[in-house]
C-alpha cells in the first residue's frame, strides 16, 4: 500500500520539487497540501488533484495520512509539525530554523504519541557526508571555520546545516580558543557569527543554491571539506529516505545521518 503524504509548502521551491518526486515514486501518494492561500491551487503535475487546506487543524482532522512533510518557514513549520504529531501522523521536517526548545517540545510529543519525526537540516546525502567527514577531521584539526552560501531568498542565518555541522564537530574537537587572543573587529560582524566558539560566515547571493565549506587549519596545511547543491533535486534522495525511515520510528530523530548506514 502506498504511503499517504500531506505536504506543507507546495508552491515553494523545495515543496514543488517534492511534489514531483512523490508523483514519480510508485509507493508514495500525495493526499493533501497545506498552503498559505487556497484561492489558486499550486501547479500540480497532471494526474494530481488533491485538496489544499490553509488550516492545519482541519487538514489533519479530515485527511488520513501516514506522513506529513513540512517545507515552509520556521514560524509555521513548528506549529504544523506539532499538530501532525498530536494527530499521530509521522512528520518529516526540512524547514530550517527551529529552536532547541521547539525540538525538545516536539521530541516529547513524538515520544508520548509513539510516533516518528525526522528533522533534517539538509536532505542532500553529500551534505550529510560533509558533516560526518568534518566531525572525523575535527579530532585532529581543532582550528576550524565554516563558510555557508545560500540564495538570497533564505531568511534565516546561519543555515541549519552550518549549526548542525558545529554541533557535530564539537562531539570530537578538543575545546580551543581560536584566532589571536587580542583580535577585534573594525567593522562589526567581520569575523562572522561565533557559534559555540566556531566562526560561521554566511553569504547570500542570487545564483547560489546551498553550499558549504568547512575549513580546517593546521601547521602548514589546510583541509577543506566542501559540498555544493546546484539544484533542489539534490535534496530528494534524502527526503525519500526520511519518508521511508520515519514510519519505523517512535521518537524524534534530528539529522539524516542518524538514519543512514555510515558504519560500513
Ligand atoms: P520557499 O521557496 O520560500 O518556500 C517556502 C514556502 O512556504 C513558500 O511557498 C511559502 O509561501 C510557504 N509558506 C509560508 N507560510 C506558509 C503557511 N502558513 N502554510 C503553508 N505554506 C506556507 O523556500 P524553499 O527554498 O522551498 O525552502 C523551504 C524551507 O526548507 C526553508 O525553511 C529552507 O530553509 C528549507 N530547506 C531545507 C532543505 C533541507 O535539505 N532540509 C533544503 C533547502 C531548503 P509564500 O511564498 O506565499 O510565503
Coordinates of C-alpha atoms and ligand atoms in Angstrom, one line a residue:
X1 CA 0.0 0.0 0.0
X2 CA 1.3 3.4 -0.9
X3 CA 2.5 5.8 1.8
X4 CA -0.1 8.6 2.1
X5 CA 1.6 12.0 2.3
X6 CA 0.4 15.6 3.3
X7 CA 2.8 18.3 2.2
X8 CA 3.0 21.9 3.5
X9 CA 4.6 24.5 1.3
X10 CA 3.6 23.1 -2.2
X11 CA 4.3 26.4 -4.0
X12 CA 7.8 26.8 -2.6
X13 CA 11.0 25.7 -4.4
X14 CA 11.5 22.7 -2.2
X15 CA 7.8 21.9 -2.0
X16 CA 7.3 21.8 -5.7
X17 CA 10.3 19.6 -6.2
X18 CA 9.0 17.3 -3.5
X19 CA 5.6 17.0 -5.2
X20 CA 7.3 15.9 -8.4
X21 CA 9.4 13.3 -6.5
X22 CA 6.3 12.0 -4.7
X23 CA 4.4 11.8 -8.0
X24 CA 7.2 9.8 -9.6
X25 CA 7.5 7.3 -6.7
X26 CA 5.0 4.4 -7.0
X27 CA 4.9 3.7 -3.3
X28 CA 4.2 7.4 -2.3
X29 CA 0.8 9.1 -2.7
X30 CA 0.1 12.8 -2.1
X31 CA -3.2 13.1 -0.4
X32 CA -3.4 16.8 0.6
X33 CA -1.4 20.0 0.8
X34 CA -1.2 22.7 3.4
X35 CA -0.7 26.2 1.8
X36 CA -0.9 29.8 2.9
X37 CA -3.6 30.6 0.4
X38 CA -6.2 28.4 -1.2
X39 CA -7.7 30.8 -3.8
X40 CA -5.4 29.5 -6.5
X41 CA -4.1 25.9 -6.5
X42 CA -0.4 25.1 -6.8
X43 CA 0.6 24.0 -10.2
X44 CA 0.4 20.2 -9.7
X45 CA 1.8 17.7 -12.2
X46 CA -1.0 16.3 -14.4
X47 CA -2.7 13.4 -12.6
X48 CA -2.6 15.1 -9.2
X49 CA -5.6 16.8 -7.8
X50 CA -5.6 16.8 -4.0
X51 CA -7.4 19.1 -1.5
X52 CA -5.4 22.2 -0.5
X53 CA -6.0 23.5 3.1
X54 CA -4.9 26.7 4.7
X55 CA -6.0 25.4 8.2
X56 CA -3.6 22.8 9.6
X57 CA -6.1 21.6 12.2
X58 CA -8.8 21.0 9.6
X59 CA -6.3 19.3 7.2
X60 CA -5.2 16.8 9.8
X61 CA -8.8 16.2 11.1
X62 CA -10.1 15.5 7.6
X63 CA -7.1 13.6 5.9
X64 CA -6.0 10.1 6.6
X65 CA -2.2 10.2 6.1
X66 CA 0.9 8.3 7.1
X67 CA 3.5 11.1 6.8
X68 CA 3.4 14.9 7.0
X69 CA 6.2 16.8 5.3
X70 CA 6.9 20.4 6.2
X71 CA 8.9 22.6 3.7
X72 CA 7.8 26.1 4.8
X73 CA 9.2 28.6 7.3
X74 CA 10.1 28.0 11.0
X75 CA 7.3 30.2 12.4
X76 CA 4.5 28.0 10.9
X77 CA 6.5 24.8 10.4
X78 CA 6.8 24.2 14.1
X79 CA 3.0 24.6 14.6
X80 CA 2.3 22.3 11.7
X81 CA 4.6 19.6 13.0
X82 CA 3.3 19.8 16.5
X83 CA -0.3 19.4 15.2
X84 CA 0.7 16.5 12.9
X85 CA 2.4 14.6 15.8
X86 CA -0.6 15.3 18.0
X87 CA -2.8 13.7 15.3
X88 CA -0.4 10.7 15.3
X89 CA 0.9 11.4 11.8
X90 CA 4.6 10.9 11.3
X91 CA 6.5 14.0 10.4
X92 CA 9.5 14.8 8.2
X93 CA 10.7 18.3 8.5
X94 CA 13.0 20.1 6.1
X95 CA 12.2 23.6 7.3
X96 CA 15.2 25.1 9.0
X97 CA 15.4 27.4 12.0
X98 CA 13.6 25.5 14.8
X99 CA 14.9 26.5 18.2
X100 CA 16.3 23.9 20.7
X101 CA 13.3 24.4 22.9
X102 CA 10.9 23.7 20.0
X103 CA 12.9 20.5 19.1
X104 CA 12.7 19.4 22.8
X105 CA 9.0 20.1 22.8
X106 CA 8.4 18.1 19.6
X107 CA 10.5 15.2 20.9
X108 CA 8.2 14.8 23.9
X109 CA 5.1 14.9 21.8
X110 CA 6.5 12.3 19.4
X111 CA 7.5 10.0 22.3
X112 CA 4.2 10.4 24.2
X113 CA 2.3 9.6 21.0
X114 CA 4.8 6.8 19.9
X115 CA 5.1 8.4 16.5
X116 CA 8.2 9.2 14.3
X117 CA 9.6 12.6 13.5
X118 CA 12.7 13.3 11.4
X119 CA 14.1 16.8 11.3
X120 CA 16.9 17.1 8.7
X121 CA 18.7 20.4 8.3
X122 CA 20.0 19.0 5.0
X123 CA 18.5 16.2 2.9
X124 CA 21.4 16.1 0.4
X125 CA 23.2 12.9 1.1
X126 CA 26.5 14.6 0.1
X127 CA 26.0 17.3 2.7
X128 CA 25.3 14.8 5.4
X129 CA 28.6 13.1 4.5
X130 CA 30.4 16.5 4.5
X131 CA 29.2 17.0 8.1
X132 CA 30.2 13.4 9.1
X133 CA 33.7 13.9 7.5
X134 CA 34.1 17.2 9.3
X135 CA 33.3 15.5 12.6
X136 CA 36.1 13.0 11.8
X137 CA 38.6 15.7 10.8
X138 CA 38.0 17.8 14.0
X139 CA 39.6 15.1 16.1
X140 CA 42.9 16.1 14.5
X141 CA 42.3 19.7 13.4
X142 CA 40.6 21.8 16.2
X143 CA 41.1 25.1 14.3
X144 CA 38.1 25.4 12.0
X145 CA 35.8 27.9 10.4
X146 CA 32.7 27.5 8.3
X147 CA 31.6 29.4 5.2
X148 CA 28.0 28.7 4.2
X149 CA 26.5 30.2 1.0
X150 CA 22.8 30.3 0.0
X151 CA 20.4 32.0 -2.4
X152 CA 19.3 35.5 -1.3
X153 CA 15.7 34.4 -0.6
X154 CA 16.8 32.5 2.5
X155 CA 15.7 34.4 5.6
X156 CA 17.5 32.7 8.4
X157 CA 21.3 32.7 9.1
X158 CA 23.4 30.9 9.8
X159 CA 21.9 27.9 8.0
X160 CA 20.6 24.8 9.8
X161 CA 23.4 22.8 8.1
X162 CA 26.1 25.2 9.5
X163 CA 24.8 25.0 13.1
X164 CA 24.4 21.2 12.8
X165 CA 28.0 21.0 11.5
X166 CA 29.3 22.9 14.5
X167 CA 27.3 20.6 16.8
X168 CA 28.8 17.5 15.2
X169 CA 32.3 19.0 15.2
X170 CA 32.1 19.7 18.9
X171 CA 31.5 16.0 19.5
X172 CA 35.1 15.3 18.6
X173 CA 37.0 18.6 18.8
X174 CA 39.0 19.4 21.9
X175 CA 37.9 22.8 23.3
X176 CA 40.2 25.6 21.9
X177 CA 40.1 29.4 21.8
X178 CA 40.8 30.1 18.1
X179 CA 42.4 33.1 16.5
X180 CA 44.5 35.9 18.1
X181 CA 43.6 36.4 21.8
X182 CA 43.5 40.2 21.2
X183 CA 41.6 40.0 17.9
X184 CA 39.0 42.8 17.4
X185 CA 36.6 43.8 14.7
X186 CA 36.9 47.2 12.9
X187 CA 33.6 46.5 11.3
X188 CA 31.0 44.7 13.5
X189 CA 30.4 41.1 12.2
X190 CA 33.7 41.0 10.2
X191 CA 34.6 37.7 11.8
X192 CA 31.2 36.2 11.3
X193 CA 29.0 34.6 13.9
X194 CA 30.6 32.9 16.9
X195 CA 28.5 29.7 17.4
X196 CA 29.9 27.8 20.3
X197 CA 33.4 29.0 19.7
X198 CA 33.5 28.4 16.0
X199 CA 33.2 31.2 13.4
X200 CA 30.4 30.8 10.8
X201 CA 30.3 33.1 7.8
X202 CA 27.0 33.4 5.9
X203 CA 26.9 34.6 2.3
X204 CA 23.6 35.3 0.5
X205 CA 23.6 35.9 -3.3
X206 CA 21.4 35.3 -6.3
X207 CA 22.7 32.4 -8.3
X208 CA 23.6 30.3 -5.2
X209 CA 21.5 27.3 -4.1
X210 CA 23.1 25.7 -1.0
X211 CA 26.9 25.4 -0.5
X212 CA 29.2 25.0 2.5
X213 CA 32.9 24.8 3.1
X214 CA 34.4 23.6 6.3
X215 CA 38.0 24.8 6.5
X216 CA 40.4 23.2 9.0
X217 CA 43.8 25.0 9.5
X218 CA 46.9 23.5 10.9
X219 CA 50.7 23.8 10.7
X220 CA 51.4 24.5 7.0
X221 CA 48.3 22.6 5.9
X222 CA 44.6 23.3 5.2
X223 CA 41.9 20.7 4.9
X224 CA 38.7 21.9 3.1
X225 CA 35.6 19.8 3.1
X226 CA 33.1 21.2 0.6
X227 CA 29.7 20.4 -0.6
X228 CA 27.5 22.1 -3.3
X229 CA 23.8 21.6 -4.0
X230 CA 23.3 23.0 -7.5
X231 CA 19.6 22.3 -7.7
X232 CA 16.8 21.4 -5.2
X233 CA 16.5 17.9 -6.8
X234 CA 19.8 17.1 -4.9
X235 CA 17.7 17.0 -1.7
X236 CA 15.1 14.5 -2.9
X237 CA 17.1 11.2 -2.3
X238 CA 17.4 12.2 1.4
X239 CA 13.8 13.2 1.6
X240 CA 12.7 9.8 0.2
X241 CA 14.9 8.0 2.7
X242 CA 13.4 10.1 5.6
X243 CA 9.8 9.3 4.5
X244 CA 10.6 5.6 4.5
X245 CA 12.5 5.6 7.8
X246 CA 10.2 7.8 9.8
X247 CA 7.5 5.1 9.7
X248 CA 9.8 2.8 11.7
X249 CA 10.4 5.4 14.5
X250 CA 8.6 6.3 17.7
X251 CA 10.7 9.3 18.6
X252 CA 12.3 12.4 17.1
X253 CA 15.5 12.0 15.1
X254 CA 17.5 15.1 14.4
X255 CA 19.8 14.8 11.4
X256 CA 19.6 12.4 8.5
X257 CA 23.0 10.8 9.5
X258 CA 21.1 9.1 12.3
X259 CA 19.1 7.1 9.8
X260 CA 21.9 6.4 7.3
X261 CA 24.1 3.4 7.5
X262 CA 27.5 5.1 7.9
X263 CA 29.4 2.4 9.8
X264 CA 30.3 0.0 7.0
Ligands
LIG1 P1 10.4 28.9 -0.4 O1 10.5 28.7 -1.9 O2 10.4 30.3 0.1 O3 9.1 28.1 0.1 C1 8.5 28.2 1.3 C2 7.1 28.1 1.1 O4 6.4 28.1 2.3 C3 6.5 29.3 0.3 O5 5.7 28.8 -0.8 C4 5.6 30.0 1.3 O6 4.5 30.7 0.7 C5 5.2 28.8 2.1 N1 4.5 29.2 3.3 C6 4.7 30.3 4.1 N2 3.8 30.3 5.1 C7 3.1 29.2 5.0 C8 2.0 28.6 5.7 N3 1.4 29.3 6.7 N4 1.4 27.5 5.2 C9 1.9 26.9 4.2 N5 2.9 27.3 3.4 C10 3.5 28.5 3.8 O7 11.6 28.2 0.3 P2 12.3 26.8 0.0 O8 13.6 27.1 -0.6 O9 11.4 25.9 -0.7 O10 12.6 26.3 1.4 C11 11.6 25.9 2.3 C12 12.2 25.5 3.7 O11 13.1 24.4 3.5 C13 13.1 26.6 4.3 O12 13.0 26.6 5.7 C14 14.5 26.2 3.9 O13 15.5 26.7 4.8 C15 14.4 24.7 4.0 N6 15.3 23.9 3.2 C16 15.7 22.7 3.6 C17 16.5 21.9 2.9 C18 16.8 20.6 3.5 O14 17.6 19.8 2.8 N7 16.4 20.2 4.7 C19 17.0 22.3 1.7 C20 16.6 23.6 1.2 C21 15.7 24.4 1.9 P3 4.7 32.2 0.3 O15 5.8 32.3 -0.8 O16 3.4 32.6 -0.3 O17 5.1 33.0 1.5

